Coordinates of C-alpha atoms in Angstrom, one line a residue:
Chain A
X1 CA 1.8 -15.8 -7.6
X2 CA -0.2 -15.0 -10.7
X3 CA 2.5 -17.1 -12.9
X4 CA 5.6 -19.1 -12.5
X5 CA 8.7 -17.6 -13.5
X6 CA 11.6 -20.2 -14.5
X7 CA 15.2 -19.1 -15.3
X8 CA 16.3 -19.7 -18.8
X9 CA 18.3 -22.7 -17.3
X10 CA 15.1 -24.6 -17.0
X11 CA 13.8 -24.9 -20.2
X12 CA 14.8 -27.0 -22.8
X13 CA 14.4 -28.4 -26.5
X14 CA 14.1 -24.6 -28.0
X15 CA 12.1 -23.3 -25.2
X16 CA 8.8 -26.3 -26.2
X17 CA 9.9 -27.7 -22.9
X18 CA 10.6 -26.8 -19.1
X19 CA 10.6 -28.0 -15.5
X20 CA 10.0 -26.3 -12.3
X21 CA 12.3 -27.3 -9.8
X22 CA 11.5 -24.5 -6.8
X23 CA 10.0 -25.9 -3.6
X24 CA 7.8 -22.8 -3.0
X25 CA 6.7 -23.0 -6.6
X26 CA 5.7 -27.0 -6.7
X27 CA 3.6 -26.3 -3.4
X28 CA 1.6 -23.6 -5.0
X29 CA 0.8 -25.5 -8.3
X30 CA -0.2 -28.2 -5.7
X31 CA -1.9 -26.7 -2.7
X32 CA -2.9 -23.2 -4.3
X33 CA -3.9 -24.2 -8.0
X34 CA -4.7 -27.8 -7.5
X35 CA -3.1 -28.3 -11.2
X36 CA -3.2 -32.0 -12.5
X37 CA -1.1 -33.5 -15.4
X38 CA -2.5 -32.1 -18.5
X39 CA -3.8 -28.9 -17.0
X40 CA -2.6 -25.6 -17.9
X41 CA -0.2 -23.0 -16.0
X42 CA 0.7 -19.5 -16.5
X43 CA 4.4 -19.1 -16.6
X44 CA 7.2 -16.9 -18.0
X45 CA 10.8 -17.1 -18.3
X46 CA 12.8 -14.6 -16.0
X47 CA 14.3 -11.6 -18.1
X48 CA 11.9 -13.2 -21.1
X49 CA 8.3 -13.4 -22.7
X50 CA 5.0 -14.6 -20.6
X51 CA 3.0 -17.3 -21.7
X52 CA 1.3 -20.9 -20.9
X53 CA 2.5 -24.2 -20.6
X54 CA 0.8 -27.8 -19.7
X55 CA 2.0 -30.1 -17.2
X56 CA 3.0 -33.6 -18.8
X57 CA 4.5 -34.7 -15.2
X58 CA 4.2 -34.0 -11.4
X59 CA 6.8 -35.9 -9.1
X60 CA 7.5 -34.5 -5.5
X61 CA 10.5 -32.4 -6.1
X62 CA 10.1 -31.5 -10.1
X63 CA 7.2 -30.7 -12.4
X64 CA 7.6 -31.4 -15.9
X65 CA 6.1 -28.9 -18.2
X66 CA 5.2 -29.2 -22.1
X67 CA 3.7 -27.3 -24.9
X68 CA 5.5 -24.1 -23.3
X69 CA 4.3 -21.2 -25.6
X70 CA 6.2 -17.6 -24.5
X71 CA 4.7 -15.3 -27.0
X72 CA 3.9 -12.1 -24.5
X73 CA 6.0 -9.5 -23.7
X74 CA 6.5 -8.6 -20.0
X75 CA 4.6 -5.4 -19.0
X76 CA 6.7 -1.8 -19.3
X77 CA 8.4 -1.0 -16.7
X78 CA 7.6 2.4 -14.9
X79 CA 10.8 5.0 -15.6
X80 CA 11.2 5.4 -11.9
X81 CA 13.7 5.0 -9.2
X82 CA 12.4 4.6 -5.7
X83 CA 14.9 5.6 -2.9
X84 CA 14.0 3.9 -0.1
X85 CA 15.4 4.7 3.6
X86 CA 16.3 0.9 4.5
X87 CA 13.1 0.0 6.7
X88 CA 12.5 -2.3 9.6
X89 CA 13.9 -6.0 8.1
X90 CA 10.3 -7.2 8.7
X91 CA 8.7 -5.1 6.1
X92 CA 11.5 -5.2 3.7
X93 CA 10.2 -8.3 1.7
X94 CA 6.6 -6.6 1.4
X95 CA 8.4 -3.5 0.4
X96 CA 10.4 -4.9 -2.3
X97 CA 7.5 -6.9 -3.3
X98 CA 5.0 -4.2 -3.9
X99 CA 7.4 -2.1 -5.8
X100 CA 8.4 -4.6 -7.9
X101 CA 4.9 -5.6 -8.8
X102 CA 4.4 -2.4 -9.8
X103 CA 7.2 -2.1 -12.1
X104 CA 9.6 0.2 -10.7
X105 CA 12.8 -0.2 -12.7
X106 CA 15.1 0.9 -9.8
X107 CA 15.3 0.6 -6.4
X108 CA 18.1 2.0 -4.2
X109 CA 18.1 1.2 -0.3
X110 CA 19.5 4.2 1.5
X111 CA 20.7 4.9 5.4
X112 CA 19.1 7.6 6.8
X113 CA 19.1 9.5 10.1
X114 CA 15.9 7.0 11.1
X115 CA 17.5 3.9 9.8
X116 CA 18.9 1.8 12.8
X117 CA 22.3 0.5 12.2
X118 CA 21.4 -2.9 13.2
X119 CA 18.8 -2.9 9.9
X120 CA 22.2 -3.5 7.9
X121 CA 23.4 -6.8 9.5
X122 CA 20.0 -8.2 8.7
X123 CA 19.7 -11.4 7.0
X124 CA 16.7 -10.2 5.4
X125 CA 19.4 -8.0 2.7
X126 CA 20.4 -11.4 1.6
X127 CA 17.3 -12.7 0.2
X128 CA 16.3 -9.1 -1.9
X129 CA 16.6 -11.5 -5.2
X130 CA 13.7 -13.9 -3.7
X131 CA 11.4 -10.9 -3.0
X132 CA 12.3 -9.6 -6.2
X133 CA 11.1 -13.1 -7.5
X134 CA 7.8 -12.8 -5.3
X135 CA 7.2 -9.4 -6.8
X136 CA 7.2 -10.4 -10.6
X137 CA 5.4 -13.6 -9.9
X138 CA 2.9 -11.3 -8.1
X139 CA 2.7 -8.3 -10.6
X140 CA 2.9 -10.7 -14.0
X141 CA 6.2 -9.6 -14.7
X142 CA 9.9 -11.6 -16.1
X143 CA 11.9 -8.3 -15.9
X144 CA 13.9 -7.3 -12.6
X145 CA 14.3 -4.0 -10.9
X146 CA 17.7 -3.6 -10.2
X147 CA 18.0 -3.2 -6.4
X148 CA 21.3 -1.8 -5.3
X149 CA 22.2 -0.5 -1.5
X150 CA 23.5 2.8 -0.2
X151 CA 25.0 2.6 2.9
X152 CA 25.9 6.5 2.9
X153 CA 23.4 9.3 2.7
X154 CA 25.2 12.3 2.3
X155 CA 27.9 11.5 -0.4
X156 CA 25.4 9.5 -2.3
X157 CA 22.7 12.6 -2.4
X158 CA 25.9 15.1 -3.2
X159 CA 27.9 13.4 -5.6
X160 CA 25.9 10.7 -7.4
X161 CA 22.1 12.4 -7.2
X162 CA 22.5 14.8 -9.8
X163 CA 23.7 11.9 -12.2
X164 CA 20.6 10.2 -11.5
X165 CA 18.0 12.6 -12.0
X166 CA 18.1 12.6 -16.0
X167 CA 14.2 14.6 -15.0
X168 CA 13.2 15.3 -11.8
X169 CA 13.2 14.2 -8.0
X170 CA 10.7 14.5 -5.3
X171 CA 10.9 13.4 -1.8
X172 CA 7.7 12.2 0.2
X173 CA 7.5 14.6 3.2
X174 CA 4.5 14.8 5.4
X175 CA 5.5 18.2 6.3
X176 CA 5.9 19.9 3.2
X177 CA 3.3 22.5 2.2
X178 CA 3.8 21.4 -1.7
X179 CA 1.3 18.6 -2.1
X180 CA 2.5 15.8 -5.1
X181 CA -0.5 17.3 -7.4
X182 CA 0.2 21.0 -7.0
X183 CA 4.1 20.1 -7.8
X184 CA 3.1 18.4 -11.0
X185 CA 1.0 21.2 -11.9
X186 CA 4.0 23.2 -11.3
X187 CA 6.1 21.1 -13.7
X188 CA 3.7 21.7 -16.5
X189 CA 4.7 25.0 -17.0
X190 CA 8.1 23.8 -17.3
X191 CA 10.3 22.4 -20.1
X192 CA 9.5 18.6 -20.4
X193 CA 12.2 15.8 -19.7
X194 CA 13.1 14.5 -23.1
X195 CA 11.1 11.6 -22.5
X196 CA 7.8 13.8 -22.6
X197 CA 6.8 13.5 -19.1
X198 CA 7.0 16.1 -16.4
X199 CA 7.0 13.2 -13.4
X200 CA 9.6 12.7 -11.7
X201 CA 12.0 9.6 -12.2
X202 CA 13.1 9.4 -8.9
X203 CA 11.5 9.5 -5.5
X204 CA 12.7 9.4 -2.0
X205 CA 10.5 7.7 0.6
X206 CA 11.5 7.5 4.6
X207 CA 11.0 5.0 6.7
X208 CA 9.4 5.1 10.0
X209 CA 9.5 8.6 11.5
X210 CA 10.5 10.3 8.0
X211 CA 13.5 12.5 7.4
X212 CA 15.2 14.6 9.5
X213 CA 15.3 18.3 8.5
X214 CA 18.8 18.1 7.3
X215 CA 18.2 14.9 5.2
X216 CA 15.6 17.2 3.5
X217 CA 18.0 20.3 3.6
X218 CA 20.4 18.3 1.5
X219 CA 17.9 16.9 -0.7
X220 CA 16.2 20.0 -1.6
X221 CA 19.6 21.6 -2.0
X222 CA 20.4 19.2 -4.7
X223 CA 17.0 20.0 -6.5
X224 CA 14.6 17.6 -5.3
X225 CA 11.6 18.9 -4.1
X226 CA 9.6 17.9 -1.2
X227 CA 6.2 16.9 -1.7
X228 CA 3.1 15.9 0.7
X229 CA 0.5 13.2 -0.4
X230 CA -2.4 14.5 1.8
X231 CA -2.4 15.8 5.5
X232 CA -2.6 12.3 6.6
X233 CA 0.9 10.6 7.7
X234 CA 1.1 7.1 5.9
X235 CA 3.2 3.8 7.3
X236 CA 6.0 3.6 4.6
X237 CA 4.2 0.6 2.9
X238 CA 1.1 2.6 2.3
X239 CA 2.9 5.6 1.4
X240 CA 4.9 3.6 -1.1
X241 CA 1.7 2.3 -2.6
X242 CA -0.5 5.6 -2.6
X243 CA 2.7 7.5 -4.5
X244 CA 2.8 4.8 -7.1
X245 CA -0.7 4.8 -7.5
X246 CA -1.0 8.1 -8.0
X247 CA 2.4 8.4 -10.5
X248 CA 0.9 5.8 -12.3
X249 CA -2.3 7.8 -12.7
X250 CA -0.4 10.7 -14.0
X251 CA 1.6 8.7 -16.1
X252 CA -1.4 7.8 -18.2
X253 CA -2.0 11.4 -19.1
Chain B
X1 CA 2.0 6.5 16.6
X2 CA 1.8 10.4 15.0
X3 CA -0.7 11.1 18.1
X4 CA -1.5 9.9 21.3
X5 CA -5.5 9.6 21.3
X6 CA -7.2 9.4 24.3
X7 CA -10.9 8.5 24.9
X8 CA -13.0 11.4 26.7
X9 CA -12.9 9.5 29.9
X10 CA -9.1 10.2 30.2
X11 CA -9.7 14.2 30.3
X12 CA -10.3 16.0 33.7
X13 CA -10.6 19.6 34.8
X14 CA -12.8 20.8 31.7
X15 CA -10.0 19.1 29.3
X16 CA -7.4 20.8 31.1
X17 CA -5.4 17.8 31.9
X18 CA -5.6 14.2 30.9
X19 CA -3.9 11.2 31.9
X20 CA -2.9 8.1 29.4
X21 CA -3.0 4.4 30.8
X22 CA -2.9 2.6 28.0
X23 CA 0.6 0.2 28.3
X24 CA 1.3 0.5 24.6
X25 CA 1.0 4.1 24.7
X26 CA 2.9 4.7 27.7
X27 CA 5.8 2.3 26.1
X28 CA 5.7 4.5 22.9
X29 CA 6.1 7.7 24.9
X30 CA 9.0 6.1 27.0
X31 CA 10.8 4.1 24.4
X32 CA 10.0 6.1 21.2
X33 CA 9.9 9.6 21.9
X34 CA 11.7 9.2 25.0
X35 CA 10.2 12.0 26.3
X36 CA 10.7 13.4 29.6
X37 CA 8.4 15.3 32.1
X38 CA 7.9 19.0 31.1
X39 CA 7.9 17.5 27.2
X40 CA 5.4 18.2 24.8
X41 CA 3.6 15.7 23.2
X42 CA 0.6 15.3 20.1
X43 CA -2.6 14.4 21.5
X44 CA -6.2 13.9 20.5
X45 CA -9.3 13.1 22.1
X46 CA -11.1 10.2 20.3
X47 CA -14.2 11.7 18.3
X48 CA -13.1 14.7 19.1
X49 CA -10.0 17.5 18.3
X50 CA -6.3 17.5 17.8
X51 CA -3.5 19.6 19.8
X52 CA -0.7 19.2 22.6
X53 CA -0.1 18.8 26.0
X54 CA 2.3 18.7 28.5
X55 CA 3.8 16.1 30.9
X56 CA 3.6 16.6 34.3
X57 CA 4.1 13.4 35.6
X58 CA 5.8 9.5 34.4
X59 CA 4.6 6.6 36.5
X60 CA 4.8 2.9 35.5
X61 CA 1.2 2.7 34.9
X62 CA 0.4 6.4 34.1
X63 CA 1.1 9.2 32.3
X64 CA -0.4 12.6 34.0
X65 CA -0.5 15.5 31.0
X66 CA -1.3 19.1 32.1
X67 CA -1.9 22.1 29.7
X68 CA -3.9 19.9 27.4
X69 CA -4.8 22.4 24.2
X70 CA -6.9 20.7 21.7
X71 CA -7.8 23.3 19.3
X72 CA -7.3 21.7 15.8
X73 CA -9.7 19.9 13.6
X74 CA -9.5 16.3 12.8
X75 CA -8.9 15.9 8.9
X76 CA -12.2 15.5 6.8
X77 CA -13.2 11.9 6.3
X78 CA -13.5 10.5 2.6
X79 CA -17.0 10.2 1.2
X80 CA -16.3 6.5 0.8
X81 CA -17.1 3.2 1.6
X82 CA -14.6 0.3 1.3
X83 CA -16.1 -3.2 1.0
X84 CA -13.4 -5.4 1.5
X85 CA -13.3 -9.3 1.1
X86 CA -12.4 -10.6 4.6
X87 CA -8.8 -11.1 3.8
X88 CA -6.4 -13.4 5.8
X89 CA -6.5 -12.6 9.2
X90 CA -2.4 -11.6 9.5
X91 CA -3.2 -9.2 6.8
X92 CA -6.3 -7.8 8.7
X93 CA -4.4 -5.5 11.1
X94 CA -2.7 -3.8 8.3
X95 CA -5.5 -3.4 5.7
X96 CA -7.6 -2.2 8.4
X97 CA -5.0 0.4 9.8
X98 CA -4.1 2.0 6.2
X99 CA -8.1 2.3 5.5
X100 CA -8.3 4.2 8.5
X101 CA -4.9 6.4 8.4
X102 CA -6.2 7.2 5.0
X103 CA -9.6 8.4 6.1
X104 CA -12.4 6.1 4.6
X105 CA -15.6 6.4 6.2
X106 CA -16.9 3.2 6.0
X107 CA -15.3 0.0 6.0
X108 CA -17.3 -3.4 5.2
X109 CA -15.6 -6.8 5.6
X110 CA -17.4 -9.0 3.3
X111 CA -17.6 -12.8 2.6
X112 CA -16.7 -13.9 -0.8
X113 CA -16.0 -17.0 -2.8
X114 CA -12.1 -17.0 -2.0
X115 CA -12.5 -16.4 1.9
X116 CA -11.7 -19.3 4.0
X117 CA -14.3 -19.9 6.0
X118 CA -12.1 -19.9 8.9
X119 CA -11.1 -16.6 8.6
X120 CA -14.3 -15.7 10.0
X121 CA -13.8 -17.4 13.6
X122 CA -10.3 -15.6 13.7
X123 CA -9.7 -13.7 17.0
X124 CA -8.5 -10.9 15.1
X125 CA -11.8 -10.1 14.4
X126 CA -12.4 -9.2 18.1
X127 CA -9.7 -6.7 17.8
X128 CA -10.9 -4.6 15.0
X129 CA -11.3 -1.5 17.8
X130 CA -7.8 -1.7 18.6
X131 CA -6.4 -1.8 14.7
X132 CA -9.0 1.1 13.8
X133 CA -7.0 3.1 17.2
X134 CA -3.4 2.3 15.6
X135 CA -4.8 3.9 12.5
X136 CA -5.9 6.9 13.5
X137 CA -2.5 7.5 15.4
X138 CA -0.7 6.9 12.6
X139 CA -3.1 9.0 10.1
X140 CA -3.4 11.7 12.6
X141 CA -7.1 11.4 13.0
X142 CA -9.9 11.3 15.9
X143 CA -12.5 9.8 14.1
X144 CA -12.9 6.0 13.3
X145 CA -14.6 4.6 10.6
X146 CA -17.4 2.8 11.1
X147 CA -16.8 -1.0 10.4
X148 CA -19.1 -3.7 10.0
X149 CA -18.8 -7.3 8.7
X150 CA -21.2 -9.2 6.0
X151 CA -21.0 -12.7 6.1
X152 CA -23.6 -13.4 3.0
X153 CA -22.4 -11.7 -0.1
X154 CA -25.5 -12.3 -2.5
X155 CA -28.2 -10.9 0.2
X156 CA -25.8 -8.0 0.5
X157 CA -25.3 -7.2 -2.8
X158 CA -28.9 -7.9 -4.2
X159 CA -30.8 -6.3 -1.0
X160 CA -28.4 -3.7 0.6
X161 CA -26.2 -2.4 -2.1
X162 CA -28.9 -0.1 -3.8
X163 CA -29.3 1.6 -0.6
X164 CA -25.5 2.1 0.0
X165 CA -24.9 3.3 -3.3
X166 CA -25.8 7.2 -3.1
X167 CA -23.3 7.6 -5.8
X168 CA -21.2 5.3 -8.1
X169 CA -19.7 2.2 -7.0
X170 CA -16.3 0.0 -8.5
X171 CA -15.2 -3.1 -8.1
X172 CA -11.2 -3.7 -8.7
X173 CA -11.1 -6.2 -10.9
X174 CA -7.6 -7.0 -12.9
X175 CA -9.2 -8.3 -15.9
X176 CA -11.5 -5.9 -16.3
X177 CA -11.2 -4.2 -19.7
X178 CA -11.9 -0.7 -18.3
X179 CA -9.1 1.1 -16.3
X180 CA -10.0 3.4 -13.4
X181 CA -9.1 6.5 -15.2
X182 CA -11.0 5.5 -18.2
X183 CA -13.9 5.2 -15.9
X184 CA -13.5 8.5 -14.3
X185 CA -13.5 10.2 -17.0
X186 CA -16.6 8.4 -18.6
X187 CA -18.1 10.0 -15.3
X188 CA -17.3 13.6 -16.5
X189 CA -19.9 13.1 -19.0
X190 CA -22.7 11.8 -16.7
X191 CA -24.7 14.0 -14.2
X192 CA -23.0 14.5 -10.9
X193 CA -23.7 13.3 -7.4
X194 CA -25.5 15.8 -5.3
X195 CA -21.9 16.5 -3.6
X196 CA -20.4 17.3 -7.1
X197 CA -18.5 14.2 -7.4
X198 CA -17.8 12.1 -10.1
X199 CA -15.9 9.5 -7.7
X200 CA -17.4 6.2 -6.6
X201 CA -18.5 6.3 -3.4
X202 CA -18.3 2.5 -2.6
X203 CA -15.1 0.6 -4.0
X204 CA -15.3 -3.1 -3.6
X205 CA -12.2 -4.8 -3.0
X206 CA -10.7 -8.6 -3.4
X207 CA -8.9 -10.5 -1.2
X208 CA -6.2 -13.0 -2.4
X209 CA -7.1 -14.4 -5.8
X210 CA -9.7 -11.5 -6.5
X211 CA -13.4 -12.1 -6.9
X212 CA -14.8 -14.7 -8.9
X213 CA -16.9 -14.4 -12.1
X214 CA -20.2 -14.7 -10.0
X215 CA -19.2 -12.5 -7.9
X216 CA -18.4 -9.5 -10.7
X217 CA -21.5 -10.1 -12.8
X218 CA -23.8 -9.6 -9.6
X219 CA -22.2 -6.8 -8.7
X220 CA -21.9 -5.3 -12.2
X221 CA -25.9 -6.1 -12.4
X222 CA -26.3 -3.8 -9.7
X223 CA -24.6 -1.1 -11.3
X224 CA -21.1 -1.7 -10.1
X225 CA -18.4 -0.6 -12.9
X226 CA -15.4 -3.4 -12.6
X227 CA -12.2 -1.4 -13.3
X228 CA -8.7 -2.4 -13.4
X229 CA -5.7 -0.2 -11.9
X230 CA -2.7 -1.3 -14.6
X231 CA -1.9 -4.4 -16.1
X232 CA -0.2 -5.9 -13.3
X233 CA -2.0 -7.9 -10.2
X234 CA -1.5 -6.3 -6.8
X235 CA -1.4 -8.2 -3.1
X236 CA -4.8 -6.8 -1.5
X237 CA -2.7 -4.6 1.0
X238 CA -0.9 -2.9 -2.3
X239 CA -4.2 -2.9 -4.0
X240 CA -6.0 -0.8 -1.2
X241 CA -3.3 1.6 -1.2
X242 CA -2.9 2.6 -4.9
X243 CA -6.7 2.9 -5.4
X244 CA -7.0 4.8 -2.7
X245 CA -4.1 6.8 -3.6
X246 CA -5.7 7.7 -7.2
X247 CA -8.8 8.1 -5.6
X248 CA -7.2 11.0 -3.4
X249 CA -6.1 12.4 -6.2
X250 CA -9.1 12.6 -8.8
X251 CA -11.2 14.2 -5.3
X252 CA -8.5 17.0 -5.5
X253 CA -10.0 17.9 -9.2

């Protein structure tokens, strides 16, 4: 928690004061930060700006803040949709946190052949807002990504993919002969997207075991390029961060 | 487990046959792969080559393999030492796995101001070989990285750092004004290392809460450059994969 994000409803007096009533946030202020009355906290308004506030009062179920000063814009979101095969519930929290912390704009959790049906019944899917909040507080951002669920792979790819891909799309596939860097260099010779980028605006990433050939074929038939990120096969969590790290690096050029 | 790695002692008859007696590997073959007698497995010899083998017999505590064919070299290791502040034991396994899967050559777990003393007593530190094996089997590699423990930060940095840095070193620090890409571009104007690279051969990465100013000052005094990887603060696991992903991308040029 590198900042404490509060909903707009927790701000008072024209945003000059605010209160924390979330127990996880209160525990963080007391136990991790060891903050006292008069101390300064990094805070933000969900969907708004970032800044600081001074602790006026600490009670068991509420911390009152004064001199709230929110003047810093959140960092820009990435022009990127990650379509992730619904992973094991155990890793879902960290994946949502990391994609949120890195600034992904849209997250689509999709069914895949290797997604077990039981994953769609997981109670973790009711806690996505909580994982997004954790990711925002980790990455020091206030703008939540849009997270949607797509239980059917084929109709999504066949009917909806074209409308989503305003620019370019890739699917991470360790068995593809084309590397991500080769892909980007190919794109440099092609017309740029309206925003001037040659980077994909949509990245498909598989869960444990990756995509099956049928899924890769469906995606490539819709114009999505299969790319590898090196000779080594990574866990989904590692792959997401490696690909996003490389995407970020290219986006600086 | 994208390949099954066996120690040299499990190979017989001039490497033509072999057996699996590790219960986790046996469970993987039976339950995840659903392999049967006559089926083919991806196997490798720890410290040796990769290839395939045919299942001759499956028993509860042993799987016998025949027609072992190990002719594929493991992927090259990265010329990179990661010095990681000893993290919470809970995340140690995944961090060792990911660094191993990505091909890091040397891993040094070091003490830092924000490393809790109790972490050094964790039983997880006795299981590092197991986590390395998991990482090798994930990344399809046979060469284990060297993993060492450094319980004292200051002597390591002051006395041993210079001998480790044959080329260049960076420390990941979200509050540095210099970005990793700016650092790499600065290096392009400087003499290359003997291996022709302008990339750091050593990367310091903090645990939760990062490095304190004193640690950053000690490191920079020894020639280690503090760099950020963007405006967002990441979990250690995410940061490790993002930095290694970017390092890998640069290493292709």
